[in-house]
mmCIF file of C-alpha atoms in Angstrom:
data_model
loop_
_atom_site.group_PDB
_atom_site.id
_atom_site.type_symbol
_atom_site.label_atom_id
_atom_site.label_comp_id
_atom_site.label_asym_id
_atom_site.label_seq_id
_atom_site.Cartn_x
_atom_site.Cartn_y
_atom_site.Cartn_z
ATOM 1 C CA UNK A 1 -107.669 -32.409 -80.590
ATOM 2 C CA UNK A 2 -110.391 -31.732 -82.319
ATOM 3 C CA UNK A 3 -112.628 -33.951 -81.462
ATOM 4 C CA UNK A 4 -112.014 -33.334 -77.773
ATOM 5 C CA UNK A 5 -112.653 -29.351 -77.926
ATOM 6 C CA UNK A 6 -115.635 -29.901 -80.387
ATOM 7 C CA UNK A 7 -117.913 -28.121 -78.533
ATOM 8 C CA UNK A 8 -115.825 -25.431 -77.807
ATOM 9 C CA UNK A 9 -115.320 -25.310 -81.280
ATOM 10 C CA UNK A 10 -118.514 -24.916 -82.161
ATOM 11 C CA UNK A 11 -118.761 -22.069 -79.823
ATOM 12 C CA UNK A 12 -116.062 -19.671 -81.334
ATOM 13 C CA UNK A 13 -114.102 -21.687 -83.871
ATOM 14 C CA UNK A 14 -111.142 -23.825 -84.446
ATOM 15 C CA UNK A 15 -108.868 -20.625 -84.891
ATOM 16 C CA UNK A 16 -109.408 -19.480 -81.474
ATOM 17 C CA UNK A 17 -109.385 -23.003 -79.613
ATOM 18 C CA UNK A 18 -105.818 -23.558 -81.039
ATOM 19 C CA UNK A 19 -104.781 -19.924 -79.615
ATOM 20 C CA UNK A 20 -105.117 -21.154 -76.089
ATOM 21 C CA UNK A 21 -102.460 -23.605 -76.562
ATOM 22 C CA UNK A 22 -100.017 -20.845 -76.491
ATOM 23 C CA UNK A 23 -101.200 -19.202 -73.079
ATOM 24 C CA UNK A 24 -99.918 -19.634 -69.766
ATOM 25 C CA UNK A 25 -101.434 -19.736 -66.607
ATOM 26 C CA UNK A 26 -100.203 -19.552 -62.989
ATOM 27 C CA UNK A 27 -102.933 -20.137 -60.228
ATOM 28 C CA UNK A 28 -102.004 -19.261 -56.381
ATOM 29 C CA UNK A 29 -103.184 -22.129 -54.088
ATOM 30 C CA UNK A 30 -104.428 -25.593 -55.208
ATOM 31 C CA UNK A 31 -107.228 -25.892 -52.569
ATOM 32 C CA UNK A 32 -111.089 -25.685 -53.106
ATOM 33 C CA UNK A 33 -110.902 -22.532 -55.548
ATOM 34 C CA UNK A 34 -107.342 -23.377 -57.372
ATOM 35 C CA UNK A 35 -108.270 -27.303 -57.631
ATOM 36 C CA UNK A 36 -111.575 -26.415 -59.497
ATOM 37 C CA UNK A 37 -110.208 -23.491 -61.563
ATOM 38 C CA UNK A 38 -107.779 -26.006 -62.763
ATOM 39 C CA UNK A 39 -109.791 -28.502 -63.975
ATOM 40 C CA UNK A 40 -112.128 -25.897 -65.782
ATOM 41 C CA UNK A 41 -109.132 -24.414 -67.357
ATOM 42 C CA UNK A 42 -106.751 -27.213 -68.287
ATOM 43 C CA UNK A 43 -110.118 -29.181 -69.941
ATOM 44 C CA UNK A 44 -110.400 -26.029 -72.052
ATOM 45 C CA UNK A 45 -107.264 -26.048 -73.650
ATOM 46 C CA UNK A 46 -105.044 -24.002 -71.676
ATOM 47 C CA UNK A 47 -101.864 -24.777 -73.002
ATOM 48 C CA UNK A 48 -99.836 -24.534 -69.797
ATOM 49 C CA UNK A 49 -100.613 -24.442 -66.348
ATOM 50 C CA UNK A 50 -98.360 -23.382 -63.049
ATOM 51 C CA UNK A 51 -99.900 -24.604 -59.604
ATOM 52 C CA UNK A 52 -98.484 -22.708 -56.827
ATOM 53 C CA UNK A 53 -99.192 -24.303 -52.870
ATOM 54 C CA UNK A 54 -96.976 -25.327 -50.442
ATOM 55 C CA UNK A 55 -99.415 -27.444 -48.526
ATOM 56 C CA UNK A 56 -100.541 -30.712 -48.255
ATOM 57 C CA UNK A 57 -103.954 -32.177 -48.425
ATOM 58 C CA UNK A 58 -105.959 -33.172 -45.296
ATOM 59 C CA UNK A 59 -108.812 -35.238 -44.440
ATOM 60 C CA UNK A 60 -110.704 -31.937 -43.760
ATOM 61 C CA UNK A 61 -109.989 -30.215 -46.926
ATOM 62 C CA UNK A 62 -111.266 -32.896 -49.437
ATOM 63 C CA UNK A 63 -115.420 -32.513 -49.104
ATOM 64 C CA UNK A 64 -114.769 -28.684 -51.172
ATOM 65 C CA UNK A 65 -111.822 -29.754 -52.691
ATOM 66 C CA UNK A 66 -112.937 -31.727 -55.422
ATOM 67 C CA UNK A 67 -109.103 -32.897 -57.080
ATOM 68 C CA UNK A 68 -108.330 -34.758 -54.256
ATOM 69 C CA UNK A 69 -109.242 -38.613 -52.742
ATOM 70 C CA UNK A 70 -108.673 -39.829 -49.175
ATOM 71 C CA UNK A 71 -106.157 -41.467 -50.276
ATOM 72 C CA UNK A 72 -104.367 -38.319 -51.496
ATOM 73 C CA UNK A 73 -103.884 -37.034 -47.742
ATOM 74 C CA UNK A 74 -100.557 -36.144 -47.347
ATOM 75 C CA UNK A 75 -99.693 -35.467 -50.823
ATOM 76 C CA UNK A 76 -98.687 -31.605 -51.872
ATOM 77 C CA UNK A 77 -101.841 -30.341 -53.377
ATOM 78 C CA UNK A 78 -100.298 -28.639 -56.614
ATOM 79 C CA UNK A 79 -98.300 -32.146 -57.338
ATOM 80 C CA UNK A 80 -101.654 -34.019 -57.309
ATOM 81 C CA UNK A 81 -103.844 -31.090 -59.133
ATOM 82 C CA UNK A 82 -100.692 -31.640 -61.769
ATOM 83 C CA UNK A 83 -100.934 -35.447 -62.441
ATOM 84 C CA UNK A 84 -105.157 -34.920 -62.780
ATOM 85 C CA UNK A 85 -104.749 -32.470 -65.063
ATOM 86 C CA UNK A 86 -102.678 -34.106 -67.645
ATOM 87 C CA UNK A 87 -104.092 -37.519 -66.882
ATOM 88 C CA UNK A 88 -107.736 -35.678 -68.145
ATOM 89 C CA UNK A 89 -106.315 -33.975 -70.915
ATOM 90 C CA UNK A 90 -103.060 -34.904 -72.897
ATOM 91 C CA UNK A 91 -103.333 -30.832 -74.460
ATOM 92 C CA UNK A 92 -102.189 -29.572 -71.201
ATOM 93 C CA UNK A 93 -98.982 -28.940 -69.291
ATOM 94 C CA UNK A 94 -99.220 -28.601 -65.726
ATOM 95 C CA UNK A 95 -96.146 -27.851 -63.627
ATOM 96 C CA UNK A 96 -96.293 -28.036 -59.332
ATOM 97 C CA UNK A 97 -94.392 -25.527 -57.646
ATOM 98 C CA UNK A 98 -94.380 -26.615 -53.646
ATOM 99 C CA UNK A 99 -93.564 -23.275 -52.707
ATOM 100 C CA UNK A 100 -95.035 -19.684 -51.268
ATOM 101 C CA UNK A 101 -96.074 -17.138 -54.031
ATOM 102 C CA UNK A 102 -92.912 -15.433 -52.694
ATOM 103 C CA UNK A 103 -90.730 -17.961 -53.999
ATOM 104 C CA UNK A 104 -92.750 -18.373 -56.783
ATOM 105 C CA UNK A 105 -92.722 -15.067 -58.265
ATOM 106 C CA UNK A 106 -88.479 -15.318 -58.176
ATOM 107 C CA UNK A 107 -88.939 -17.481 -61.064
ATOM 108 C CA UNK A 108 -87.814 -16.228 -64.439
ATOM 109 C CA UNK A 109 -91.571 -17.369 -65.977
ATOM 110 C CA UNK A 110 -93.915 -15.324 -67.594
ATOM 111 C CA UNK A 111 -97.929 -15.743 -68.225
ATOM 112 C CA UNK A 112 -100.559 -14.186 -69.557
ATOM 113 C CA UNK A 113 -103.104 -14.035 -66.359
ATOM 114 C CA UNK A 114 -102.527 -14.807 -61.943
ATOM 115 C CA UNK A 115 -105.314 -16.551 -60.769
ATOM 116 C CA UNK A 116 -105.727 -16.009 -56.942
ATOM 117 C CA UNK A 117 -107.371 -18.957 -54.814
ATOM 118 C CA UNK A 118 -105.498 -18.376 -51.707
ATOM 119 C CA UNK A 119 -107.518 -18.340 -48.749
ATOM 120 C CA UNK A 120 -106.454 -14.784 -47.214
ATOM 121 C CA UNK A 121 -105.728 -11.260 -47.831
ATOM 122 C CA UNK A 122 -102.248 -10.396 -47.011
ATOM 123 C CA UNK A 123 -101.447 -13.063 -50.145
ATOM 124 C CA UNK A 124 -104.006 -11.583 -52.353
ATOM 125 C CA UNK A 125 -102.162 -8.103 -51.339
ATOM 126 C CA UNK A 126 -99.109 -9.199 -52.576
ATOM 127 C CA UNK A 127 -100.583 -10.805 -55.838
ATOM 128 C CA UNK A 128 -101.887 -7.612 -56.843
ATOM 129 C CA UNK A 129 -98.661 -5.695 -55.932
ATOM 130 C CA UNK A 130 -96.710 -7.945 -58.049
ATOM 131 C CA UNK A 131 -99.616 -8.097 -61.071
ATOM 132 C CA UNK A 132 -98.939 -4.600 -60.612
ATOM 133 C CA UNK A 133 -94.963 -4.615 -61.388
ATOM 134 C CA UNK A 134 -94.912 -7.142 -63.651
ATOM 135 C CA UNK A 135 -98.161 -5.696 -65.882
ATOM 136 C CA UNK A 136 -100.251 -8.974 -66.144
ATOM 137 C CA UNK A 137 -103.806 -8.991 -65.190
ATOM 138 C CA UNK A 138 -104.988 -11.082 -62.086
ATOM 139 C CA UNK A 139 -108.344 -12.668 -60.774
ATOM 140 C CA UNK A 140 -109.460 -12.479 -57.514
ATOM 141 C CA UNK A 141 -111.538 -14.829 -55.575
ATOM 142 C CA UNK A 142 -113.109 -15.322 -52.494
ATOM 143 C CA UNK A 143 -116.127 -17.986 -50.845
ATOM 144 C CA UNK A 144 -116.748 -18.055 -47.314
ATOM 145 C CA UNK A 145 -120.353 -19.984 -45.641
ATOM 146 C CA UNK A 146 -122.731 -19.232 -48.974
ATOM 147 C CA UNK A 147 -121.309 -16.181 -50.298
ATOM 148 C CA UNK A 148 -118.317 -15.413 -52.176
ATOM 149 C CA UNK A 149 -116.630 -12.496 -54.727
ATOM 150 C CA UNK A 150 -114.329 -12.292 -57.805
ATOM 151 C CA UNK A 151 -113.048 -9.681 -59.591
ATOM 152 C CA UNK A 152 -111.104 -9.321 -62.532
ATOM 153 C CA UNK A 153 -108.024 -6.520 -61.417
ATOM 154 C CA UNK A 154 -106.518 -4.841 -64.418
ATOM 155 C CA UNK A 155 -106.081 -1.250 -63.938
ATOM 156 C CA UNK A 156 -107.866 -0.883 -59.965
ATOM 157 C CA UNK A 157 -106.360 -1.684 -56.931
ATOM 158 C CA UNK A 158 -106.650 -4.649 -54.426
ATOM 159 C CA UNK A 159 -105.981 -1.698 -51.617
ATOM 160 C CA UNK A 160 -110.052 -1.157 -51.555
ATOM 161 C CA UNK A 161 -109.878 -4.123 -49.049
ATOM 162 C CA UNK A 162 -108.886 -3.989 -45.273
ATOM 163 C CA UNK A 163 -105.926 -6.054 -45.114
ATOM 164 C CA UNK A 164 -105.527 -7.992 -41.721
ATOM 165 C CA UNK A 165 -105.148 -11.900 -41.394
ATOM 166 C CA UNK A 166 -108.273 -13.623 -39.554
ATOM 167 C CA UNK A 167 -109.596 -16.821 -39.632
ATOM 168 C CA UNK A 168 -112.358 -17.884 -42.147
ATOM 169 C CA UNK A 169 -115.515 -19.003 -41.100
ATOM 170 C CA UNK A 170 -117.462 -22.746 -42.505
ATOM 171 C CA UNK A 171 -118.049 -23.266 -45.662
ATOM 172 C CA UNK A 172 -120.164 -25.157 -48.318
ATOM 173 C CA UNK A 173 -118.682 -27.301 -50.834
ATOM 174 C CA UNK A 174 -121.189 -26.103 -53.413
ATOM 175 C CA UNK A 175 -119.845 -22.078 -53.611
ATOM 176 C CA UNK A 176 -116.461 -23.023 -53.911
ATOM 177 C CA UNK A 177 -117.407 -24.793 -57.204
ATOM 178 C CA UNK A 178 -119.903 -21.788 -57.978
ATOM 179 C CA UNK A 179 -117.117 -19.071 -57.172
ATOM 180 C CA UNK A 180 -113.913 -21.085 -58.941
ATOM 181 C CA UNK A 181 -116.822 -21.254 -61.898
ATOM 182 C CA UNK A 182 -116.676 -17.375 -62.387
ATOM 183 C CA UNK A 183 -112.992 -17.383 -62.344
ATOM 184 C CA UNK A 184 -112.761 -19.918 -65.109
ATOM 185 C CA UNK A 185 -115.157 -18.480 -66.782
ATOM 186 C CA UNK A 186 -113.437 -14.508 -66.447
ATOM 187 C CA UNK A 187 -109.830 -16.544 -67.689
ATOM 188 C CA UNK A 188 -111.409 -18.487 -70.231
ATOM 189 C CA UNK A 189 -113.201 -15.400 -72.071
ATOM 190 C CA UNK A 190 -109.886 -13.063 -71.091
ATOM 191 C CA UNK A 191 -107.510 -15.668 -72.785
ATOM 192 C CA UNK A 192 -109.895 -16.324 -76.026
ATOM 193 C CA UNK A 193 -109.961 -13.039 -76.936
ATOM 194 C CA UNK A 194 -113.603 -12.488 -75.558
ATOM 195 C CA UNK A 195 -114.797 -8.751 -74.421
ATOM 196 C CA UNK A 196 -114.465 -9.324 -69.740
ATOM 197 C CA UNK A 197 -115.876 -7.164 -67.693
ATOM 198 C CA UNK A 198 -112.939 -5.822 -65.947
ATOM 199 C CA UNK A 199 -112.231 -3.737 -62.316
ATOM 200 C CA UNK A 200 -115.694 -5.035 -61.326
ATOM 201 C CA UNK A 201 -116.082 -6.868 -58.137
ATOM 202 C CA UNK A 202 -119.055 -9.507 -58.367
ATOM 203 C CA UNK A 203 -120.836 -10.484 -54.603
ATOM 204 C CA UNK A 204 -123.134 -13.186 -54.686
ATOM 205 C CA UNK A 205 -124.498 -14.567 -51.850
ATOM 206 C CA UNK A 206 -127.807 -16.698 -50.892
ATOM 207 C CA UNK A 207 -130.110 -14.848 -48.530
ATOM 208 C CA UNK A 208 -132.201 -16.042 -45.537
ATOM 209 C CA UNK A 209 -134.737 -16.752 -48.006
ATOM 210 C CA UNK A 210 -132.736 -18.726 -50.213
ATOM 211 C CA UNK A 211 -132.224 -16.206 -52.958
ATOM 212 C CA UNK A 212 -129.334 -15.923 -55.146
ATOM 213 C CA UNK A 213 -128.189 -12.289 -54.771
ATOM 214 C CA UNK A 214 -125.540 -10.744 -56.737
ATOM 215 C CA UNK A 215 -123.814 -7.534 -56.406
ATOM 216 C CA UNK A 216 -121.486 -5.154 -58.714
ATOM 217 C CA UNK A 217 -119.401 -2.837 -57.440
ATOM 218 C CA UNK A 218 -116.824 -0.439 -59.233
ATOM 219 C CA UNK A 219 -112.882 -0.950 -57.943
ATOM 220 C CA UNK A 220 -111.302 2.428 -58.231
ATOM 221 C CA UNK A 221 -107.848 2.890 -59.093
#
């Protein structure tokens, strides 16, 4: 083990590398944002990880969604995210779940952070409402075309956001990976103990010009 986390290591220390073997992790969907955020996470040690999506992969999905092959077309996405992760990293437990959040969040399992990559915002609704009951933080994220958002939701409220179902619009491989980045990145520092910005929704987005933008915003409560 230690010689596969040795540069984590060297970042903040055997004693806190070995702490993440002991958290838990569920992420919500297993498609561009939940296949990345998985890799990212169960590379770094998280001890164990639950991968919640009903669906299956299709040809269309696999040019953003970087866990899964041609090949893997037809296959439920959070069995195949499952088998990558533990064939990576023999430090990790990942468990599929082919079923809705709804049926998910029956289950007598607890974890230390919800990690929303869903793709709309009645789910993302009902992620919060539950982080809510249940008193466990939750990441939100969001990529559409170049842009995307994530916020970390501890104490504010999802209910800031209009809630209606629509259809999203194209998308570039590239942000997904950028936007799944910053939730890995949240978890990773949340679950190691590290100070996280929390209740503060990130926007980033390239302009006509090409310029990475980024914007902060305040949730309320």
């Amino acid at each position: 083990m230690k010689e596969y986390f040795k540069r984590q290591i060297q970042l903040w220390g055997e004693e806190t590398q070995m702490s993440l073997v002991d958290k838990k992790v569920a992420i919500i969907g297993c498609g561009g944002l939940g296949s990345s955020v998985a890799i990212a996470l169960g590379s770094s040690g998280i001890g164990e990880i639950y991968l919640v999506d009903f669906d299956k992969v299709s040809v269309h999905n696999i040019h953003r969604q970087i866990a899964f092959k041609v090949e893997d077309e037809d296959k439920y996405k959070a069995e195949v995210v499952a088998k990558l992760l533990m064939d990576r990293s023999p430090y990790v437990k990942a468990k599929a779940f082919t079923e809705s959040f709804d049926e998910f969040k029956k289950r007598d399992i607890k974890y230390d952070l919800i990690i929303d990559a869903t793709d709309n915002l009645p789910s993302r609704a009902k992620i919060d409402e539950f982080s809510k009951e249940v008193g466990v933080p939750w990441i939100y994220g969001a990529v559409e075309e170049f842009n995307g958002q994530v916020c970390f939701f501890d104490k504010s409220s999802f209910g800031a956001f209009k809630v209606m179902p629509r259809q999203p619009a194209g998308i570039a491989a590239p942000i997904v990976m950028f936007i799944a980045s910053l939730e890995a990145n949240l978890a990773l520092r949340y679950l190691a103990g590290l100070d996280v910005q929390k209740d503060l929704l990130y926007y980033l987005y390239f302009n006509q010009a090409g310029e990475l933008v980024m914007q902060k915003f305040q949730m309320s409560k």
